[in-house]
C-alpha positions as protocol buffer text, in pm:
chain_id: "A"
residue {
  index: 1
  type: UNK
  ca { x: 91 y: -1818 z: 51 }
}
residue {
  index: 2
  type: UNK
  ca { x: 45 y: -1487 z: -132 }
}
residue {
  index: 3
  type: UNK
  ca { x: 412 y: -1297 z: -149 }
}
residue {
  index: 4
  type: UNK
  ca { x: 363 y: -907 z: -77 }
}
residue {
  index: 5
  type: UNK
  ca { x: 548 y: -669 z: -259 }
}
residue {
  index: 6
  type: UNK
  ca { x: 606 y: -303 z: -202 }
}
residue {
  index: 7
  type: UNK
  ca { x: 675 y: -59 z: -460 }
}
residue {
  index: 8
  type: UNK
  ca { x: 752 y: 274 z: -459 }
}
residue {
  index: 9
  type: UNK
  ca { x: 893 y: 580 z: -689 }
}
residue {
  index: 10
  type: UNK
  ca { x: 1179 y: 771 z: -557 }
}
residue {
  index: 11
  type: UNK
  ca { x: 1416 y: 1027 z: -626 }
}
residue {
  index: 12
  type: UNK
  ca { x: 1809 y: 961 z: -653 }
}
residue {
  index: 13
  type: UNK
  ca { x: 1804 y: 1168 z: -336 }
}
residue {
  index: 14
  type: UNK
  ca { x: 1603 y: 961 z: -131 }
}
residue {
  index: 15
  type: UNK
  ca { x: 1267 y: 1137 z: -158 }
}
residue {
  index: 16
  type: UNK
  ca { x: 921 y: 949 z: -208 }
}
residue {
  index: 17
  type: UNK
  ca { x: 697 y: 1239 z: -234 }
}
residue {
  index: 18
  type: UNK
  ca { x: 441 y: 1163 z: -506 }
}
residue {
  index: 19
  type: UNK
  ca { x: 489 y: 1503 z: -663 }
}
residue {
  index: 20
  type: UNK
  ca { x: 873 y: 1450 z: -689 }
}
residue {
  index: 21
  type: UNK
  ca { x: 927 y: 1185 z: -956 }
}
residue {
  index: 22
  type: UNK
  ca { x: 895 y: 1191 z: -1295 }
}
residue {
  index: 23
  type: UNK
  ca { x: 505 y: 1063 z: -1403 }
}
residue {
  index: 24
  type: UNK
  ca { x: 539 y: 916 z: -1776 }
}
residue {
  index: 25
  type: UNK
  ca { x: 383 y: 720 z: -1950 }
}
residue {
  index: 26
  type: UNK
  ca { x: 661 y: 379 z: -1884 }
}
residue {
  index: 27
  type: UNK
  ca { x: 606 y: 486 z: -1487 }
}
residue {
  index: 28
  type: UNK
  ca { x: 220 y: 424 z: -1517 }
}
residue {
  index: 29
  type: UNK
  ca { x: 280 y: 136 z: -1715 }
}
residue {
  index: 30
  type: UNK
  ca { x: 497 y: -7 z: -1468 }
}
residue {
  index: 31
  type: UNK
  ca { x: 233 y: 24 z: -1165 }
}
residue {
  index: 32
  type: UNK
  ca { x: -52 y: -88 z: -1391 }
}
residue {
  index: 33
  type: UNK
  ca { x: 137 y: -415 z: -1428 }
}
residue {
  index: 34
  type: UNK
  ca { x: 222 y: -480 z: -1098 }
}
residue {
  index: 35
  type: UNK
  ca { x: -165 y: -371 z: -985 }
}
residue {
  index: 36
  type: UNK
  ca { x: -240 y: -617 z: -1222 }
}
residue {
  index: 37
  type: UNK
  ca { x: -44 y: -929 z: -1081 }
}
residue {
  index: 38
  type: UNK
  ca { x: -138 y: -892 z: -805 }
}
residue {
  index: 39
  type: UNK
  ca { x: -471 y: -984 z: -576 }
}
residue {
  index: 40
  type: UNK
  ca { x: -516 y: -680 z: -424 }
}
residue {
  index: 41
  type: UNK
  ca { x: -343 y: -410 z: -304 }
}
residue {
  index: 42
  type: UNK
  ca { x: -290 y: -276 z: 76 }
}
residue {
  index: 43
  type: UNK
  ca { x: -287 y: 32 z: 166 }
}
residue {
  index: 44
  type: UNK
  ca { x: -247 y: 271 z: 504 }
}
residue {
  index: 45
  type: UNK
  ca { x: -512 y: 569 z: 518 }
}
residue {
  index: 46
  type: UNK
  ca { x: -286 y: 823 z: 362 }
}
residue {
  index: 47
  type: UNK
  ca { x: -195 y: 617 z: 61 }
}
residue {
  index: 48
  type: UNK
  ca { x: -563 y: 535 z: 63 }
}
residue {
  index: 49
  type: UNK
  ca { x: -703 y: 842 z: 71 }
}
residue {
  index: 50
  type: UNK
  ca { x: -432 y: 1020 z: -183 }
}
residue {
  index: 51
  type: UNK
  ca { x: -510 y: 726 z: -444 }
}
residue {
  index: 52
  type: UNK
  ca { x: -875 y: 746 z: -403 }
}
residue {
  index: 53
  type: UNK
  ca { x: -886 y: 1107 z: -447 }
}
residue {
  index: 54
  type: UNK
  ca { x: -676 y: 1134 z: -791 }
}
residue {
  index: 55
  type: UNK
  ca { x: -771 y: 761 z: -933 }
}
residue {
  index: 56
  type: UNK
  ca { x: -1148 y: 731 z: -812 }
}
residue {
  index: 57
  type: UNK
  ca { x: -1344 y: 773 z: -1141 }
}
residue {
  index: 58
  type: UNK
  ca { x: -1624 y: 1050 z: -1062 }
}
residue {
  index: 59
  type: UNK
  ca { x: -2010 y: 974 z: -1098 }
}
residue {
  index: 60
  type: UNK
  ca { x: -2033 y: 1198 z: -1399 }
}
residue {
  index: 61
  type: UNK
  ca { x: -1749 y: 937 z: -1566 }
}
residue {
  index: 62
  type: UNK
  ca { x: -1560 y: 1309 z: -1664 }
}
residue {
  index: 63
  type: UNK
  ca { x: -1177 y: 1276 z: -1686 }
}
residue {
  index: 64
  type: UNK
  ca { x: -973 y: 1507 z: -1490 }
}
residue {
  index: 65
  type: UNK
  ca { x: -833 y: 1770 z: -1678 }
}
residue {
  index: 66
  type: UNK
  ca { x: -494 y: 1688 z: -1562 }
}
residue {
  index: 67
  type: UNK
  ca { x: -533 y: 1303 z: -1703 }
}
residue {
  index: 68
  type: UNK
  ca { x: -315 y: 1261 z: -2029 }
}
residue {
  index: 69
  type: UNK
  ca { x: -502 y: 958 z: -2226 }
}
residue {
  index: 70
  type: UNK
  ca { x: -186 y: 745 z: -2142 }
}
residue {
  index: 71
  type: UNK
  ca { x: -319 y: 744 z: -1747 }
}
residue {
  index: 72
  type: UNK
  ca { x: -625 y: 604 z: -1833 }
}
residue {
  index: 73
  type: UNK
  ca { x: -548 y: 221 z: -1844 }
}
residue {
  index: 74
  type: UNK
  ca { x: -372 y: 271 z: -1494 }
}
residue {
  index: 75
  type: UNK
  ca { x: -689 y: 483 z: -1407 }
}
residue {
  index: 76
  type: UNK
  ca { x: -919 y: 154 z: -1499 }
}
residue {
  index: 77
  type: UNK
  ca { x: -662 y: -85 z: -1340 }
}
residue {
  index: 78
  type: UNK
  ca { x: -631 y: 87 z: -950 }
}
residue {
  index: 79
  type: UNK
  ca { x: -994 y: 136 z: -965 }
}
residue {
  index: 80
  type: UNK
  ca { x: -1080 y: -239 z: -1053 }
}
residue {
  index: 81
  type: UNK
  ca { x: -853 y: -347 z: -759 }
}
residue {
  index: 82
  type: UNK
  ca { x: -963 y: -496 z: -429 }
}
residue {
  index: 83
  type: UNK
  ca { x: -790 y: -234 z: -167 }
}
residue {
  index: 84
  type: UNK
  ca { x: -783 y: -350 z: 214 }
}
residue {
  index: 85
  type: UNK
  ca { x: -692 y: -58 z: 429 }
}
residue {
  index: 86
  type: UNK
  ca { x: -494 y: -36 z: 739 }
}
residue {
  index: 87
  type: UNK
  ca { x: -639 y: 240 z: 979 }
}
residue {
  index: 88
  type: UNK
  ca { x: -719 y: 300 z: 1303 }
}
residue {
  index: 89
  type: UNK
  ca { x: -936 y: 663 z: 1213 }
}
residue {
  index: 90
  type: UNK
  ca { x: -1138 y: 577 z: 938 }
}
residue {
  index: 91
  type: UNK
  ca { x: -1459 y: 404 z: 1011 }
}
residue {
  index: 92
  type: UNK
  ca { x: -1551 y: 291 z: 648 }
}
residue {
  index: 93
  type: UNK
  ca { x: -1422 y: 250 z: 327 }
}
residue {
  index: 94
  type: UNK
  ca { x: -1588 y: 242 z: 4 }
}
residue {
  index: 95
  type: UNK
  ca { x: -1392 y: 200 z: -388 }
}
residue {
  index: 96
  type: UNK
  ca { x: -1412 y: -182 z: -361 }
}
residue {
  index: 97
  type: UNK
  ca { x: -1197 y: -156 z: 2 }
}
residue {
  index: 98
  type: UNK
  ca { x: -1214 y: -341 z: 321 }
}
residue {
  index: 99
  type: UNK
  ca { x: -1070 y: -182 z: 639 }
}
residue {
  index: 100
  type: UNK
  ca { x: -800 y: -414 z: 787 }
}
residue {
  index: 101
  type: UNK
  ca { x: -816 y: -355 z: 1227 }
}
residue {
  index: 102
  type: UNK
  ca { x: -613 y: -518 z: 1480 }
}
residue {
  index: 103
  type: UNK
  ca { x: -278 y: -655 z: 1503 }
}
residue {
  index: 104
  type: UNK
  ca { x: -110 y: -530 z: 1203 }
}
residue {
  index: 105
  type: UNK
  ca { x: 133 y: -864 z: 1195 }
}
residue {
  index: 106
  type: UNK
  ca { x: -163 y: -1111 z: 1237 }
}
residue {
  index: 107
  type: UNK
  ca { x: -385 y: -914 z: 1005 }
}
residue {
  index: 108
  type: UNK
  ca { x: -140 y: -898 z: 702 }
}
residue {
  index: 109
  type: UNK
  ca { x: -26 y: -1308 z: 802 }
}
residue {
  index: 110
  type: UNK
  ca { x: -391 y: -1402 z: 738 }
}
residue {
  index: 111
  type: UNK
  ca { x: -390 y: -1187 z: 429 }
}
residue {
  index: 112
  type: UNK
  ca { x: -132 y: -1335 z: 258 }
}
residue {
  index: 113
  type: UNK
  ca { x: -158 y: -1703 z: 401 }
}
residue {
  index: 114
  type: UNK
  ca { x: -472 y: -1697 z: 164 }
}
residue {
  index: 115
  type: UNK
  ca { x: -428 y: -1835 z: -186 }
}
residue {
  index: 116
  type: UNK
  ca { x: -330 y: -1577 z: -458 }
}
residue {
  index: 117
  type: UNK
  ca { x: -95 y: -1461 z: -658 }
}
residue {
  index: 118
  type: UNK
  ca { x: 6 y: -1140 z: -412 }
}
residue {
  index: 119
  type: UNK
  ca { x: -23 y: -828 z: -234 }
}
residue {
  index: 120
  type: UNK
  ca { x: 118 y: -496 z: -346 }
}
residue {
  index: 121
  type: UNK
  ca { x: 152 y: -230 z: -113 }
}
residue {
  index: 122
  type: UNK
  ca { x: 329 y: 174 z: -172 }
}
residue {
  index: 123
  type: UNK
  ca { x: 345 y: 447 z: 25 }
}
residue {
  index: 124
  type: UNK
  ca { x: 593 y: 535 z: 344 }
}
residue {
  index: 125
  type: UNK
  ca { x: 441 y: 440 z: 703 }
}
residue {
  index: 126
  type: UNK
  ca { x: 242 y: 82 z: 662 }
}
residue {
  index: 127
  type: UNK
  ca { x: 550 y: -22 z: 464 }
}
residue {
  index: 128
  type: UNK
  ca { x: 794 y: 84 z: 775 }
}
residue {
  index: 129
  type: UNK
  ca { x: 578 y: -138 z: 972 }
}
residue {
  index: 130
  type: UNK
  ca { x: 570 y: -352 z: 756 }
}
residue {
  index: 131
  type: UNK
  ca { x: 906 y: -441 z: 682 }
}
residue {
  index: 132
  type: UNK
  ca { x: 993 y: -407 z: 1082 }
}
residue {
  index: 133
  type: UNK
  ca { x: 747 y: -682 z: 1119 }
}
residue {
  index: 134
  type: UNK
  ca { x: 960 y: -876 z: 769 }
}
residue {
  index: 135
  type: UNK
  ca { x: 639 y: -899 z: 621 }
}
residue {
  index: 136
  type: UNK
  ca { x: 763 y: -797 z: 298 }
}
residue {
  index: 137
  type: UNK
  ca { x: 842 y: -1084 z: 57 }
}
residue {
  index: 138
  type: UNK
  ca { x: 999 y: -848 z: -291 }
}
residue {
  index: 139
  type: UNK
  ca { x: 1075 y: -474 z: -235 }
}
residue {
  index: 140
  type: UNK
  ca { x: 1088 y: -236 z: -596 }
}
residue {
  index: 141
  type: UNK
  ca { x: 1203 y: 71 z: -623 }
}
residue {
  index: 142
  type: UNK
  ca { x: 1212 y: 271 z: -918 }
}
residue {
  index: 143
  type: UNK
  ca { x: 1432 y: 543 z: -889 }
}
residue {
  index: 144
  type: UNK
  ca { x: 1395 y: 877 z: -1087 }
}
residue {
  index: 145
  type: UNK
  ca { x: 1702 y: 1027 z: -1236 }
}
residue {
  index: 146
  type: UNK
  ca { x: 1610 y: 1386 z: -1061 }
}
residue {
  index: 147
  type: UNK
  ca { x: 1732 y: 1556 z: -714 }
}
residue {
  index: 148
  type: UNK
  ca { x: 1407 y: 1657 z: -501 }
}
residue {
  index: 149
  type: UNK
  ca { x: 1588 y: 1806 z: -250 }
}
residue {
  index: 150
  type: UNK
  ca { x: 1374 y: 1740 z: 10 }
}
residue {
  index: 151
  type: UNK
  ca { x: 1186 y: 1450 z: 183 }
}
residue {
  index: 152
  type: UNK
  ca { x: 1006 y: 1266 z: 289 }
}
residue {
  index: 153
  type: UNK
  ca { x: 1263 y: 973 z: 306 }
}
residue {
  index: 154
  type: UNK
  ca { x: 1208 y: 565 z: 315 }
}
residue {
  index: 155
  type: UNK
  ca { x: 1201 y: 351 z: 622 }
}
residue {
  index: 156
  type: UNK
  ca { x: 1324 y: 686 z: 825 }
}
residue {
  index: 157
  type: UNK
  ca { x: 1299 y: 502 z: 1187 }
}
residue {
  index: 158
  type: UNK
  ca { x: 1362 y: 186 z: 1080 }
}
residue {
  index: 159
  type: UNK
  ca { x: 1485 y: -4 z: 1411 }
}
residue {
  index: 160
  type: UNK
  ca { x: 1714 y: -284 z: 1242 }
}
residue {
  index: 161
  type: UNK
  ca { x: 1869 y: -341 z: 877 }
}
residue {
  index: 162
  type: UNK
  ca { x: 1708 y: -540 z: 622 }
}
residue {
  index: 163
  type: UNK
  ca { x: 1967 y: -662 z: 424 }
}
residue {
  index: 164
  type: UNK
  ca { x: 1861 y: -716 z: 42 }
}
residue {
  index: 165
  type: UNK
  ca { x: 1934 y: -933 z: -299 }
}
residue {
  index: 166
  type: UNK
  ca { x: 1882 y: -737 z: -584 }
}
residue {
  index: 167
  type: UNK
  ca { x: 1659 y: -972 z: -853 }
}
residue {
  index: 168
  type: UNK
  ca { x: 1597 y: -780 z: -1092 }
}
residue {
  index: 169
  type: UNK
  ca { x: 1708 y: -448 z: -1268 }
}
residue {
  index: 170
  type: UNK
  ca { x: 1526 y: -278 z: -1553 }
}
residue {
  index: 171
  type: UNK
  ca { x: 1583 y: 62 z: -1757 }
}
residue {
  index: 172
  type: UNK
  ca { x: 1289 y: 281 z: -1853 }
}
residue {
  index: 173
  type: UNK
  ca { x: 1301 y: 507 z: -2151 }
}
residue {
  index: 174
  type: UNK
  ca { x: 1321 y: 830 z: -1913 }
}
residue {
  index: 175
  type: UNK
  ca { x: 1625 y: 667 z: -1724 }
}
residue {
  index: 176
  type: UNK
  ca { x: 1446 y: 568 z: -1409 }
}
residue {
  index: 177
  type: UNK
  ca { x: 1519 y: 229 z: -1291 }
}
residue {
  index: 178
  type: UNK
  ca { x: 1298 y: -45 z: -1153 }
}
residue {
  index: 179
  type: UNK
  ca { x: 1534 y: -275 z: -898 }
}
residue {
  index: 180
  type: UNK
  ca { x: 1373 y: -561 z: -736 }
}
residue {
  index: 181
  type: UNK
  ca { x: 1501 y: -695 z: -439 }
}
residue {
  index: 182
  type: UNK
  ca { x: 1429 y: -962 z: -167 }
}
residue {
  index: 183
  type: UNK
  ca { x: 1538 y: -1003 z: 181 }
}
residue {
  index: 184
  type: UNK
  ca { x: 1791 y: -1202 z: 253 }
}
residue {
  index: 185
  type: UNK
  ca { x: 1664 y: -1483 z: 490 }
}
């Protein structure tokens, strides 16, 4: 049975807006790993679609002029990655996705029931789901020493606590911290 893990960055305020935390060069290095120990990663549309957009490499093979050189390996790593994708509006997906239709709880049970070394999902609304459904085997947050000062929040809607045990607790050079947790069972 493949474990699924969600990650996400977010603020000491609460907020998980992309834009909001601090994007180093640790931070990248951090997702590129877990990208990389994992089978494949899942996705809803939104996460989808933001990913593809900033991480897809373009037909010319031109770099973005926003892309430091330090990006790159987590450039090559998302792009390399088998993506399924939850959604109910899309009607195709392309960058080495499948769409995933259907019951969400069945559809993710079958995913990870194959063999594999794990899922990694991100983003705020599948992972809500998600963890109502306690789908999620290991939940990491890394949380940015800044104050966004606005949203949007995690599991906002949530319909019961998920209690946690912290596993793991790690320091990166810009003071953000990567806490790994599981449910307690």
């Amino acid at each position: 049975m493949r474990p699924l893990l969600y990650s996400i960055n977010v603020t000491l305020d609460g907020c998980c807006d992309h834009r909001a935390g601090i994007a180093d060069e640790d931070i990248h290095r951090n997702a590129a790993r877990n990208i990389e120990q994992a089978d494949a990663l899942l996705f809803g549309r939104v996460t989808y679609e933001m990913m593809e957009s900033a991480w897809r490499p373009v037909p010319s093979g031109a770099k973005p002029d926003w892309m430091e050189p330090w990006m790159e390996p987590f450039a090559r790593t998302i792009d390399a990655a088998k993506k399924y994708v939850v959604s109910s509006t899309l009607n195709q997906v392309d960058w080495n996705s499948e769409l995933v239709r259907g019951d969400l709880g069945n559809a993710v049970q079958k995913l990870k029931s194959e063999s594999g070394r794990g899922l990694l999902t991100g983003g705020v609304t599948l992972p809500r789901a998600l963890a109502e459904l306690g789908l999620i085997d290991e939940y990491e947050f890394v949380v940015h020493p800044r104050l966004a000062g606005h949203g949007p929040t995690l599991f906002a809607g949530l319909s019961k606590y998920v209690d946690l045990k912290l596993v793991s607790r790690s320091e990166l050079a810009s003071g953000a911290v990567v806490m790994r947790y599981e449910p307690k069972r």
